[in-house]
Amino acid sequence: MTFHIGTPTSRIDGRAKVTGAAKYAGEYGAPDLVHAAIVGSTIAKGRITDIDISEAMDVDGVITIITHKNRPAMADNDAAYKDDVAPDEGAPFRPLYDDKIMFSDQPIALVLAEDWETARFAAARVRVKYRQEPHVTDVFRQRETAFALVAPAQPRGDATKAFAAADVRHQGEYYVPIEHHNPMEPFATTVQWDNGGKITVYDKTQGVQNVQRYLCSVFNMKPDDVRVMSPFMGGGFGSGLRPQYQVVLAVLGARALKRSVRVVLTRQQMYSLGYRPAMIQKIQLGAKADGTLDAITHDAITVTSQYEDFHRNETTWSGLLYKSETAKYEHKLARLDLPTACDMRAPSATTALYALEAAMDELAVALKMDPVELRLHCYSDRDQITGLPYSSKNLRECYRQGADAFGWSKRNPEPRSMRDGADLVGYGMASGIWEALQVPIAVRIGLTANGHAQISCATSDIGTGTYTIMAQVAADALGLPLDNIDIKLGDSTLPQSPVEGGSWIAASVSNAIVNTSNAVRNELLRLAQTDPNSPLAGVSPDETVLTNGTITSKKDPNRAVSIADAMRHGNVERIEQEKTTEFPNDGKHAHNTHSAIFAEVRVDEQLGVIRVPRIVSAVAAGRILNPKTAHSQVMGGMIWGMGVALLEETLIDHHFGRIMNANIAEYHVPVNADVHDIDVIFVDEQDDIVNPMGIKGLGEIGIVGVAAAIANAVYHATGKRVRDLPITLDKLQS
Ligand code: MOS
């Protein structure tokens, strides 16, 4: 019997994806499908005073145009629009609800036509008049009016005083601009209308049940009448955690026409949704001459909309990671006339760890201390905020293995001291940290006498490899070949799952599969024992294991009954078990993943062009279920970190309050030519506490800290510290 957990298994959905057999939300059809195009506002703030649709309606093939004036009924209270992931404070955006404009390119009309080209053509002929109001889209203009939310965490000691008294001090202001997710697949929804008024909604989302509940409450529909499907996703990264406006528009269209409707956003419209909030951060670090931290302060201002208060634990990462007598954090929100910000891969940690780890590098320079040495000196085996020990933390080993693989010992600490021809060479490093979360989740297993099992759960696979790890875990837990496992997910009618986010699904669903498999095993044993002469007579469930298509005594492998025989004795051809698995927190441990990142940059001394020939990341994230998909997750995060450091920036023309690079030609992300050696190391980390299988999740840790490692390498190469990202060549030259 071969085991599948821990082996580098190719994606079981890979063939379907590369051959086009896997269908995405905008690819589903329906008889008599209506195509839609969205008209977006050209102003950032104000009221619509008039929408003239006459010219657009005259276009041949246009069926109808929906605006706030003629839309079908929608809920009129804020609570109805609160999805599972909505911020507590504020009122979610309601598309086509009224005449109010709250951000540029806000959807204000939906053109429904017999084909998409006609819809788009007609959309350009909708004439809109506005009463414009002054808008603000520049976070620096709202600095003074930024407001504090709930205190992020209790301060420790008097950090202000400790900082003032410290032997060595560093303070700096760091900036990360707004970034957009830019998944390959645009947001899309196809609503299939059946004549009884039931709808099947193929939606691009990270949470089918979240969308299903949301649609039921917005449109006052019965749960049985709304089925939401998202079997495949072309990248989400957090943008698909909340229902996006296209799903509302598609359902509005279907309800207006009693027909099937498809809405697909244009690439430009992908910038009229949530984003990673810009973050202005001030960090102070005070230390003794030997590198002992006396004080950490971290103040941040991030961005939200006029209508919701979106925030995460922006600054508390700085409090928990390193040993420091005192610490203080402040997090404020600046209101802008933009859509509400949202989660983007490792929300808050990506931005906060950039600032913290760049500041730690600056402190190391001030201390004349090696950056790895400084971090080891401040190493903490406890979450410094809660004081709780980690369930496991092998970051020390990440530093060691990462530094060895990278060749950190060859680094000359002097900036501008390493060269290769016309290039200045720089080595930089940083730490990363993320949470190891887990959520209640249900799994159903149907097992047939021929040894085939179907595993179902309403979770998504947002591209992370969930289908594959679910099959691996099920194959091992049920003692069946991988090919005998069929995974069903991304369907709101399946057993309950929260959104796929926060790196929590792998740990949650894997433990749930094992739990449910145990129930299957117990049922098989019961069936086998209906035969009084069964070799398993008198054996208790805990003494058995499912292996090689049999239920077998652990103590005596000769006492075994095949799945087929057990079912025959019980007179059934199929058994089914469903269980909800919860993860009680013992309240005695902190659960986190960690990483150490080492980056080399080469900077052309004359031109300032920065290249990144190699990055090494050593990751401690508990048990690795599938080294192949895990490697892909971390590699993708590292490449995105390169984007954060050097390329990504949503540019707004503040005069118009409008995003000017709303396309993937002018919004730069790393492409193949930018990416060279990416080395991912998984450090052994056994964790018997976090959950029974010791899994911690990997979707997000890969990006955290990478931008700082690269920025620190740029400083080491050039002697110039650029604190506002991205580090473009103009900033190096000035
Ligand atoms: Mo993730 S940013 O929780 O999809």
XYZ file of C-alpha atoms and ligand atoms in Angstrom:
738
model
C 0.000 0.000 0.000
C 1.507 3.303 -1.015
C 0.669 6.392 0.929
C -0.323 9.535 -0.878
C 0.051 12.156 1.835
C 3.498 13.677 1.570
C 4.125 12.604 -2.016
C 4.505 15.140 -4.841
C 1.223 14.366 -6.586
C 0.218 16.146 -9.793
C -3.110 17.931 -9.739
C -5.977 15.540 -10.329
C -7.808 18.416 -12.069
C -4.752 19.339 -14.150
C -5.822 17.561 -17.323
C -9.289 19.119 -17.211
C -7.742 22.545 -16.747
C -5.163 22.389 -19.532
C -7.494 20.748 -22.048
C -10.307 23.229 -21.508
C -12.630 20.575 -20.105
C -12.792 22.527 -16.835
C -15.439 25.192 -17.273
C -15.348 28.596 -15.629
C -18.261 30.796 -14.588
C -18.395 32.795 -17.818
C -18.232 29.692 -19.993
C -21.505 28.055 -19.002
C -24.277 28.357 -21.504
C -28.032 28.124 -21.419
C -30.744 28.015 -24.052
C -31.663 31.537 -25.062
C -28.794 33.043 -23.035
C -28.868 36.825 -22.631
C -25.541 38.692 -22.624
C -24.900 41.749 -20.528
C -22.598 44.732 -20.483
C -22.101 47.086 -17.582
C -22.045 50.886 -17.800
C -19.708 52.410 -15.212
C -19.812 55.894 -13.733
C -17.322 58.430 -15.039
C -17.273 60.405 -11.792
C -16.050 59.308 -8.366
C -18.674 60.989 -6.216
C -22.083 62.572 -6.629
C -25.563 61.764 -7.870
C -26.974 60.577 -11.144
C -29.421 63.268 -12.283
C -30.438 61.624 -15.543
C -29.849 58.399 -17.464
C -30.996 58.500 -21.073
C -31.225 54.970 -22.477
C -33.202 55.790 -25.627
C -30.307 55.696 -28.063
C -28.974 52.461 -26.563
C -32.421 50.836 -26.632
C -32.645 51.586 -30.362
C -29.673 49.328 -31.072
C -30.830 46.157 -32.803
C -30.601 43.183 -30.458
C -30.872 45.108 -27.192
C -33.535 43.539 -24.981
C -33.641 45.860 -22.037
C -31.501 48.167 -19.923
C -31.670 48.064 -16.150
C -30.839 51.091 -14.037
C -31.631 52.136 -10.467
C -34.905 53.547 -11.796
C -36.385 50.371 -13.260
C -34.576 47.492 -11.535
C -36.420 44.527 -10.010
C -36.933 44.602 -6.247
C -33.929 44.198 -3.935
C -33.693 44.208 -0.146
C -33.851 47.705 1.310
C -31.882 47.134 4.512
C -28.126 47.022 5.060
C -28.185 43.725 6.931
C -29.452 41.846 3.872
C -26.239 42.721 2.043
C -23.863 41.535 4.785
C -22.137 38.453 3.450
C -20.028 36.188 5.695
C -16.892 38.209 5.009
C -18.384 41.734 5.108
C -16.807 44.183 7.557
C -18.780 44.630 10.781
C -18.973 48.370 10.438
C -20.799 50.090 7.618
C -23.212 49.168 4.870
C -22.177 47.041 1.876
C -22.396 48.455 -1.640
C -25.669 47.744 -3.466
C -25.297 47.824 -7.257
C -28.005 49.708 -9.191
C -29.726 50.501 -5.911
C -30.069 54.277 -6.148
C -28.643 57.405 -7.762
C -25.649 57.718 -5.441
C -22.122 57.451 -6.870
C -19.439 56.366 -4.393
C -16.499 55.491 -6.675
C -15.373 55.881 -10.238
C -16.513 53.177 -12.652
C -19.302 52.202 -10.273
C -21.846 50.062 -12.159
C -24.846 52.253 -12.976
C -26.610 50.430 -15.813
C -26.843 46.905 -17.169
C -27.454 46.477 -20.885
C -29.015 43.126 -21.782
C -28.804 41.991 -25.382
C -28.875 38.918 -27.585
C -25.083 38.916 -27.864
C -22.181 40.442 -26.026
C -20.901 42.710 -28.795
C -24.328 44.319 -29.100
C -24.547 44.783 -25.350
C -21.153 46.510 -25.270
C -21.940 48.662 -28.300
C -25.199 49.796 -26.738
C -23.578 50.380 -23.337
C -21.477 53.117 -24.918
C -24.720 54.822 -25.968
C -26.197 55.216 -22.506
C -26.082 58.963 -21.738
C -25.655 59.918 -18.103
C -25.826 63.285 -16.359
C -24.394 63.749 -12.875
C -24.346 66.261 -10.088
C -20.724 65.932 -9.102
C -19.393 66.339 -5.553
C -15.755 66.811 -4.513
C -13.946 63.525 -4.031
C -10.703 62.426 -2.365
C -8.769 59.397 -3.554
C -5.305 60.253 -2.218
C -4.528 58.606 1.130
C -1.914 61.269 1.916
C -4.642 63.927 1.769
C -6.676 62.027 4.387
C -3.794 61.491 6.818
C -5.044 64.044 9.285
C -8.646 62.851 9.243
C -7.817 59.143 9.475
C -9.707 57.618 12.382
C -8.812 54.884 14.833
C -10.867 51.729 15.114
C -10.830 49.272 17.982
C -7.359 49.132 19.485
C -5.455 46.425 17.580
C -3.898 44.906 20.712
C -2.920 45.873 24.220
C 0.353 47.758 24.300
C 3.203 46.288 26.334
C 4.943 48.614 28.768
C 5.772 52.157 27.776
C 7.189 51.850 24.281
C 7.454 55.605 23.721
C 9.655 56.021 26.763
C 11.676 52.884 26.051
C 12.308 54.019 22.494
C 13.493 57.446 23.656
C 15.898 55.830 26.107
C 17.255 53.122 23.770
C 20.990 52.928 22.939
C 20.362 52.442 19.241
C 17.273 53.698 17.495
C 15.763 53.453 14.076
C 12.597 55.016 12.829
C 11.224 55.153 9.347
C 8.095 55.648 7.312
C 7.234 52.971 4.803
C 4.608 53.032 2.106
C 2.866 50.361 0.090
C 0.462 51.610 -2.598
C -2.922 50.175 -3.538
C -2.546 46.893 -5.413
C -5.142 44.922 -7.367
C -5.451 41.142 -7.514
C -5.429 40.689 -11.286
C -6.483 37.034 -11.395
C -6.378 35.520 -14.855
C -10.121 34.823 -14.796
C -12.283 37.944 -14.622
C -15.324 38.001 -12.361
C -18.190 36.378 -14.189
C -21.612 34.962 -13.462
C -23.917 32.838 -15.598
C -27.433 32.547 -14.197
C -29.408 29.635 -15.602
C -33.109 30.369 -15.243
C -35.536 27.508 -15.012
C -39.163 28.232 -15.708
C -40.259 27.606 -12.152
C -38.141 30.592 -11.139
C -35.310 28.554 -9.630
C -31.812 29.655 -10.549
C -28.474 27.919 -10.892
C -25.728 30.496 -10.559
C -22.281 29.730 -11.950
C -20.256 32.357 -10.184
C -16.582 33.083 -9.799
C -16.284 32.928 -6.024
C -14.202 31.544 -3.178
C -17.377 30.656 -1.277
C -20.453 29.195 -2.978
C -22.518 29.022 0.203
C -21.617 32.593 1.115
C -22.916 33.739 -2.284
C -25.988 31.533 -1.989
C -26.969 32.986 1.399
C -26.255 36.500 0.131
C -28.451 36.109 -2.963
C -31.271 34.627 -0.895
C -31.247 37.599 1.446
C -30.783 40.305 -1.214
C -33.544 38.904 -3.449
C -35.697 37.328 -0.750
C -35.419 33.918 -2.392
C -35.809 30.500 -0.797
C -32.576 28.539 -0.249
C -33.884 25.663 -2.360
C -34.400 28.003 -5.293
C -30.790 29.223 -5.494
C -27.898 26.888 -6.249
C -24.450 28.444 -6.589
C -21.660 26.607 -8.383
C -17.958 27.372 -8.704
C -16.155 24.147 -9.531
C -13.063 25.904 -10.922
C -11.494 29.308 -10.422
C -8.858 31.110 -12.422
C -7.296 32.773 -9.395
C -8.960 34.527 -6.497
C -6.306 35.661 -4.007
C -9.012 37.051 -1.727
C -10.880 39.038 -4.382
C -13.524 36.307 -4.487
C -14.160 36.045 -0.745
C -17.099 38.448 -0.896
C -19.854 38.271 -3.497
C -18.932 40.803 -6.160
C -21.376 43.067 -7.940
C -21.573 41.066 -11.161
C -23.475 38.286 -9.374
C -26.125 40.776 -8.257
C -26.362 42.249 -11.751
C -26.714 38.826 -13.369
C -29.531 37.844 -11.013
C -31.232 41.234 -11.478
C -31.119 40.655 -15.248
C -32.447 37.103 -14.983
C -35.291 38.189 -12.705
C -36.206 41.105 -14.986
C -36.338 38.966 -18.120
C -37.102 35.538 -16.653
C -34.261 34.308 -18.827
C -30.722 33.037 -18.370
C -28.135 35.828 -18.209
C -24.349 35.992 -18.302
C -22.305 38.916 -16.982
C -18.518 39.002 -17.454
C -16.442 41.934 -16.248
C -13.931 43.544 -18.561
C -10.349 43.750 -17.372
C -10.889 47.446 -16.671
C -13.920 46.638 -14.515
C -11.744 44.275 -12.457
C -10.328 47.517 -10.995
C -13.742 48.727 -9.830
C -13.752 46.166 -6.990
C -11.753 45.611 -3.807
C -7.972 45.903 -3.615
C -5.104 45.635 -1.177
C -5.367 48.857 0.825
C -2.491 51.312 0.582
C -0.632 51.514 3.876
C 1.412 54.359 5.362
C 3.454 52.893 8.184
C 5.663 54.440 10.784
C 7.935 52.057 12.659
C 10.231 52.761 15.583
C 12.720 50.194 16.855
C 14.868 50.790 19.917
C 17.593 48.341 20.951
C 20.512 47.788 23.239
C 23.941 47.684 21.602
C 23.846 43.867 21.603
C 20.627 43.849 19.561
C 18.143 43.226 22.392
C 14.940 45.003 21.416
C 13.641 47.486 23.977
C 10.786 48.975 21.960
C 8.695 48.365 18.873
C 6.075 50.832 17.754
C 4.061 50.411 14.607
C 1.526 52.979 13.420
C -0.383 52.432 10.223
C -2.937 54.214 8.120
C -4.841 52.098 5.620
C -7.649 52.803 3.231
C -11.356 52.137 3.215
C -14.407 53.405 1.388
C -17.017 55.953 2.454
C -19.508 53.183 3.201
C -17.655 50.372 5.012
C -14.772 50.099 7.482
C -12.580 47.306 6.171
C -9.579 46.440 8.310
C -7.353 43.576 9.423
C -4.738 43.204 12.163
C -2.460 45.562 10.309
C 0.131 46.278 12.975
C -0.089 43.490 15.544
C 2.320 41.298 13.566
C 5.034 43.620 14.808
C 4.005 42.966 18.376
C 4.008 39.194 18.204
C 7.062 38.201 16.177
C 10.070 39.427 18.191
C 11.005 39.523 21.822
C 10.720 43.103 23.004
C 10.032 44.487 26.461
C 7.668 47.107 25.116
C 5.463 47.439 22.085
C 2.736 49.767 20.875
C 0.538 49.714 17.812
C -1.912 52.036 16.190
C -4.085 51.461 13.189
C -6.165 54.136 11.535
C -8.424 54.155 8.514
C -8.554 56.848 5.869
C -11.842 57.197 4.016
C -11.507 57.599 0.285
C -13.980 57.762 -2.565
C -13.043 54.284 -3.752
C -14.655 50.850 -3.429
C -14.050 49.141 -0.079
C -10.633 47.511 0.178
C -10.603 43.754 0.635
C -8.395 40.813 1.452
C -5.484 40.128 -0.807
C -3.109 37.222 -0.219
C -1.838 37.404 3.370
C -3.870 40.548 4.028
C -2.116 42.936 6.427
C 0.904 40.646 6.865
C 2.224 41.319 3.360
C 2.241 45.065 3.968
C 3.068 45.052 7.694
C 5.957 42.584 7.432
C 7.399 44.601 4.558
C 7.704 47.581 6.896
C 8.762 45.638 9.994
C 11.397 43.614 8.160
C 12.795 46.589 6.252
C 13.007 48.437 9.585
C 14.758 45.457 11.203
C 17.290 45.575 8.369
C 17.869 49.274 9.021
C 18.292 48.538 12.720
C 20.832 45.811 11.889
C 22.789 48.367 9.852
C 22.677 50.830 12.767
C 23.829 48.082 15.149
C 26.503 46.891 12.698
C 25.032 43.462 13.150
C 24.243 40.709 10.671
C 20.483 40.787 9.884
C 20.097 37.046 10.572
C 22.010 37.402 13.856
C 19.706 40.230 14.934
C 16.620 38.131 14.274
C 18.051 35.150 16.126
C 18.897 37.433 19.031
C 15.267 38.641 19.205
C 13.813 35.179 18.540
C 10.729 34.349 20.555
C 9.225 30.961 21.325
C 6.071 32.706 22.451
C 3.575 34.920 20.718
C 4.746 38.163 22.281
C 1.253 39.661 22.392
C -0.625 36.821 24.074
C 2.381 35.325 25.820
C 1.293 31.885 24.595
C 3.872 29.378 23.339
C 3.593 28.358 19.699
C 2.104 24.935 18.979
C 5.280 24.638 16.893
C 7.743 27.164 15.501
C 10.724 26.062 13.493
C 11.714 29.499 12.210
C 15.208 29.032 13.632
C 15.685 26.148 11.243
C 14.243 28.254 8.397
C 16.976 30.853 8.983
C 19.640 28.141 9.041
C 18.531 26.124 6.024
C 17.604 29.222 4.020
C 20.950 30.903 4.711
C 22.863 27.710 3.811
C 21.015 27.156 0.555
C 21.429 30.812 -0.385
C 25.089 31.164 0.563
C 24.434 34.023 2.999
C 27.913 33.569 4.500
C 29.409 34.946 1.262
C 27.750 38.300 1.892
C 30.049 41.242 2.540
C 27.993 43.393 4.933
C 29.258 46.672 3.438
C 26.698 48.219 1.018
C 27.937 48.648 -2.566
C 30.779 46.239 -1.835
C 29.692 43.415 -4.133
C 29.805 43.765 -7.886
C 29.583 41.782 -11.068
C 30.593 43.796 -14.134
C 28.258 46.779 -14.508
C 25.961 45.414 -11.792
C 25.921 46.131 -8.103
C 25.056 42.913 -6.274
C 22.926 42.875 -3.127
C 21.888 40.181 -0.655
C 18.865 40.778 1.575
C 16.763 38.701 3.922
C 13.548 38.897 5.921
C 11.230 36.792 8.063
C 7.638 35.882 7.267
C 4.746 34.919 9.505
C 1.114 33.957 8.931
C -1.659 32.344 10.903
C -2.422 28.617 10.988
C -6.213 28.804 11.032
C -8.888 26.145 10.840
C -12.630 26.360 10.485
C -15.647 24.104 11.084
C -16.352 22.152 7.923
C -18.460 19.184 6.851
C -17.536 16.289 4.577
C -19.706 13.559 3.091
C -18.232 10.294 1.891
C -20.122 7.842 -0.261
C -18.382 4.486 -0.652
C -19.572 1.808 -3.079
C -18.945 -1.924 -2.875
C -16.500 -1.768 -5.795
C -14.176 0.392 -3.698
C -14.893 3.782 -5.227
C -15.471 6.774 -2.977
C -16.986 10.145 -3.591
C -15.888 12.902 -1.222
C -18.008 16.031 -1.169
C -17.700 19.392 0.516
C -18.889 22.852 -0.513
C -15.399 24.328 -0.307
C -13.700 25.794 -3.382
C -10.413 25.045 -5.042
C -9.221 28.537 -5.857
C -6.222 27.109 -7.670
C -4.355 26.018 -4.566
C -4.671 22.262 -5.166
C -7.604 21.486 -2.878
C -9.041 18.796 -5.193
C -5.710 17.004 -5.125
C -4.936 17.102 -1.423
C -8.518 16.050 -0.645
C -8.058 13.007 -2.886
C -4.675 12.181 -1.334
C -6.006 12.350 2.206
C -9.127 10.346 1.301
C -7.093 7.673 -0.507
C -4.933 7.148 2.570
C -7.772 7.336 5.066
C -9.989 4.920 3.118
C -7.169 2.650 1.971
C -8.010 3.065 -1.712
C -6.030 3.966 -4.846
C -6.037 7.671 -5.751
C -7.901 6.908 -8.977
C -10.828 5.482 -7.001
C -11.459 8.822 -5.324
C -13.857 11.349 -6.848
C -13.907 14.845 -5.374
C -16.992 17.065 -5.537
C -16.687 20.662 -4.392
C -17.708 24.190 -5.395
C -21.467 23.525 -5.154
C -23.661 25.184 -2.532
C -25.789 22.040 -2.136
C -22.805 20.075 -0.748
C -21.933 19.779 2.972
C -21.192 23.112 4.569
C -17.893 24.928 4.161
C -16.851 28.500 4.862
C -15.144 30.507 2.108
C -11.761 29.203 1.005
C -9.385 31.789 2.419
C -6.956 32.512 5.199
C -4.955 29.380 4.271
C -7.426 27.414 6.415
C -9.008 24.894 4.057
C -6.197 22.315 3.705
C -5.961 21.753 7.461
C -9.716 21.892 7.961
C -10.896 19.677 5.132
C -8.110 17.108 5.585
C -8.902 16.504 9.228
C -12.596 16.410 8.314
C -11.964 13.744 5.666
C -10.093 11.600 8.180
C -12.890 12.021 10.737
C -15.548 11.090 8.227
C -13.459 8.164 6.961
C -13.371 6.858 10.511
C -17.165 6.891 10.509
C -17.110 4.986 7.206
C -14.713 2.460 8.710
C -16.939 1.984 11.762
C -19.957 1.408 9.562
C -18.050 -1.130 7.457
C -17.002 -2.938 10.615
C -20.580 -3.012 11.817
C -21.682 -4.485 8.495
C -18.860 -7.048 8.497
C -19.737 -8.076 12.026
C -23.327 -8.893 11.016
C -21.681 -12.159 9.927
C -21.207 -14.129 13.166
C -18.224 -15.935 11.618
C -16.523 -12.741 10.511
C -12.748 -12.715 10.970
C -13.352 -9.350 12.611
C -15.817 -10.685 15.170
C -15.229 -8.980 18.499
C -12.737 -6.423 17.133
C -13.402 -2.836 18.233
C -13.443 0.034 15.689
C -10.270 1.646 17.050
C -8.377 -1.572 16.446
C -9.114 -1.508 12.713
C -7.741 0.300 9.712
C -8.853 0.659 6.110
C -6.101 -0.538 3.808
C -5.898 -2.032 0.306
C -9.668 -2.113 -0.078
C -10.153 -4.027 3.159
C -11.008 -3.390 6.761
C -8.214 -4.966 8.755
C -7.280 -5.563 12.365
C -4.261 -3.459 13.297
C -2.977 -6.190 15.583
C -3.461 -9.107 13.234
C -3.399 -8.277 9.487
C -4.746 -11.750 8.730
C -8.049 -10.718 10.214
C -9.451 -8.702 7.331
C -12.657 -8.306 5.354
C -12.865 -6.663 1.932
C -15.111 -3.637 1.469
C -17.202 -5.692 -0.972
C -17.649 -8.551 1.493
C -18.541 -6.247 4.360
C -21.253 -4.630 2.247
C -22.492 -7.985 1.029
C -22.881 -9.233 4.581
C -24.732 -6.071 5.457
C -26.826 -6.369 2.302
C -25.947 -2.876 0.993
C -24.141 -1.674 -2.113
C -23.187 1.736 -0.868
C -22.654 3.445 2.459
C -22.645 7.135 3.180
C -21.423 9.142 6.143
C -21.429 12.881 6.731
C -19.727 14.611 9.628
C -19.007 18.156 10.669
C -15.543 18.609 12.109
C -14.721 21.420 14.506
C -11.402 22.581 15.827
C -11.684 23.542 19.460
C -8.889 25.887 20.475
C -7.253 24.911 23.758
C -6.481 28.597 24.310
C -2.990 27.646 25.399
C -1.070 27.950 22.158
C -0.416 30.327 19.303
C -0.755 28.794 15.832
C 1.427 30.268 13.120
C 3.477 29.452 10.057
C 6.885 31.039 9.494
C 9.438 31.598 6.780
C 12.883 33.015 6.144
C 13.469 34.619 2.761
C 16.830 35.359 1.142
C 17.036 37.385 -2.074
C 19.772 38.458 -4.440
C 19.390 41.522 -6.630
C 21.532 42.924 -9.386
C 21.235 46.634 -9.999
C 22.671 48.215 -13.115
C 24.756 51.020 -11.649
C 24.142 53.455 -14.513
C 20.505 52.744 -15.281
C 19.132 51.579 -11.947
C 17.480 48.549 -13.544
C 16.842 45.911 -10.871
C 16.840 42.202 -11.561
C 16.228 39.371 -9.105
C 18.337 36.374 -10.142
C 17.314 34.239 -7.192
C 15.154 34.009 -4.095
C 15.276 31.263 -1.486
C 12.428 30.781 0.963
C 12.553 28.268 3.791
C 9.081 27.635 5.158
C 7.914 25.960 8.372
C 4.240 25.138 7.941
C 3.609 21.870 9.720
C 2.956 18.728 7.722
C 3.243 19.158 3.953
C 0.470 17.183 2.281
C 1.749 17.507 -1.266
C 5.245 18.887 -1.851
C 4.395 19.640 -5.493
C 1.289 21.790 -4.995
C 2.822 23.232 -1.810
C 5.884 24.292 -3.785
C 3.620 25.951 -6.362
C 1.786 27.871 -3.642
C 4.947 29.219 -2.055
C 6.599 29.918 -5.411
C 3.542 31.893 -6.538
C 3.647 33.899 -3.334
C 7.356 34.628 -3.745
C 6.858 35.853 -7.306
C 4.030 38.078 -6.114
C 6.376 39.412 -3.423
C 8.702 40.412 -6.216
C 5.786 42.307 -7.741
C 5.098 44.060 -4.426
C 8.739 45.100 -4.102
C 9.443 46.221 -7.634
C 6.408 46.473 -9.906
C 2.881 46.622 -8.558
C 1.057 49.894 -8.092
C -2.478 51.000 -8.850
C -2.171 54.541 -10.149
C -5.038 56.964 -9.572
C -5.469 60.312 -11.255
C -6.663 62.111 -8.156
C -8.164 64.945 -10.187
C -10.664 62.517 -11.685
C -10.569 59.999 -8.843
C -10.073 57.353 -11.505
C -7.617 54.483 -11.857
C -5.385 55.160 -14.830
C -3.655 51.789 -15.257
C -6.706 49.537 -15.080
C -5.226 46.935 -17.394
C -2.459 44.352 -17.227
C -0.329 46.207 -19.754
C 0.174 49.213 -17.470
C -0.356 47.560 -14.094
C 2.899 45.651 -13.925
C 3.189 42.165 -12.471
C 6.231 39.895 -12.734
C 6.314 37.989 -16.015
C 8.448 35.012 -16.987
C 11.358 37.236 -18.019
C 11.455 38.731 -14.504
C 11.515 35.394 -12.691
C 14.703 33.375 -12.384
C 15.687 30.893 -9.645
C 12.974 30.392 -7.052
C 14.029 27.909 -4.410
C 11.464 26.645 -1.898
C 12.573 24.649 1.146
C 10.104 23.011 3.506
C 11.602 22.747 6.955
C 10.460 19.791 9.049
C 7.878 20.833 11.563
C 5.920 18.261 13.491
C 2.947 19.701 15.307
C 0.766 17.468 17.460
C -1.181 20.353 18.900
C -2.494 22.516 16.053
C -4.794 19.737 14.783
C -4.640 15.930 14.746
C -2.889 15.819 11.358
C -0.421 18.630 12.143
C -1.338 20.640 9.027
C -0.924 24.431 9.005
C -1.802 25.681 5.501
C 0.369 27.298 2.860
C -1.665 29.583 0.625
C -0.373 32.807 2.078
C 2.940 32.393 3.915
C 4.841 32.398 0.579
C 4.328 36.111 -0.068
C 4.967 37.430 3.450
C 8.357 39.094 3.905
C 9.488 38.687 0.302
C 9.135 42.382 -0.547
C 11.330 43.270 2.443
C 14.003 40.703 1.507
C 14.212 42.244 -1.972
C 14.100 45.841 -0.709
C 16.849 45.013 1.786
C 18.923 43.485 -1.009
C 18.457 46.651 -3.087
C 19.800 48.691 -0.160
C 22.738 46.316 0.243
C 23.532 46.586 -3.472
C 23.182 50.345 -3.818
C 23.472 51.903 -0.362
C 20.186 53.658 -1.090
C 17.139 52.954 1.045
C 13.851 53.336 -0.838
C 10.992 53.075 1.622
C 8.045 53.593 -0.687
C 7.141 50.661 -2.873
C 7.460 49.711 -5.608
C 11.205 50.394 -5.946
C 11.278 51.641 -9.505
C 14.443 52.782 -11.217
C 13.525 56.484 -11.003
C 13.507 56.247 -7.189
C 16.992 54.726 -7.230
C 18.329 57.479 -9.477
C 16.999 60.481 -7.576
Mo -7.184 34.818 1.029
S -6.582 36.799 0.904
O -8.012 34.791 2.561
O -8.193 34.440 -0.251
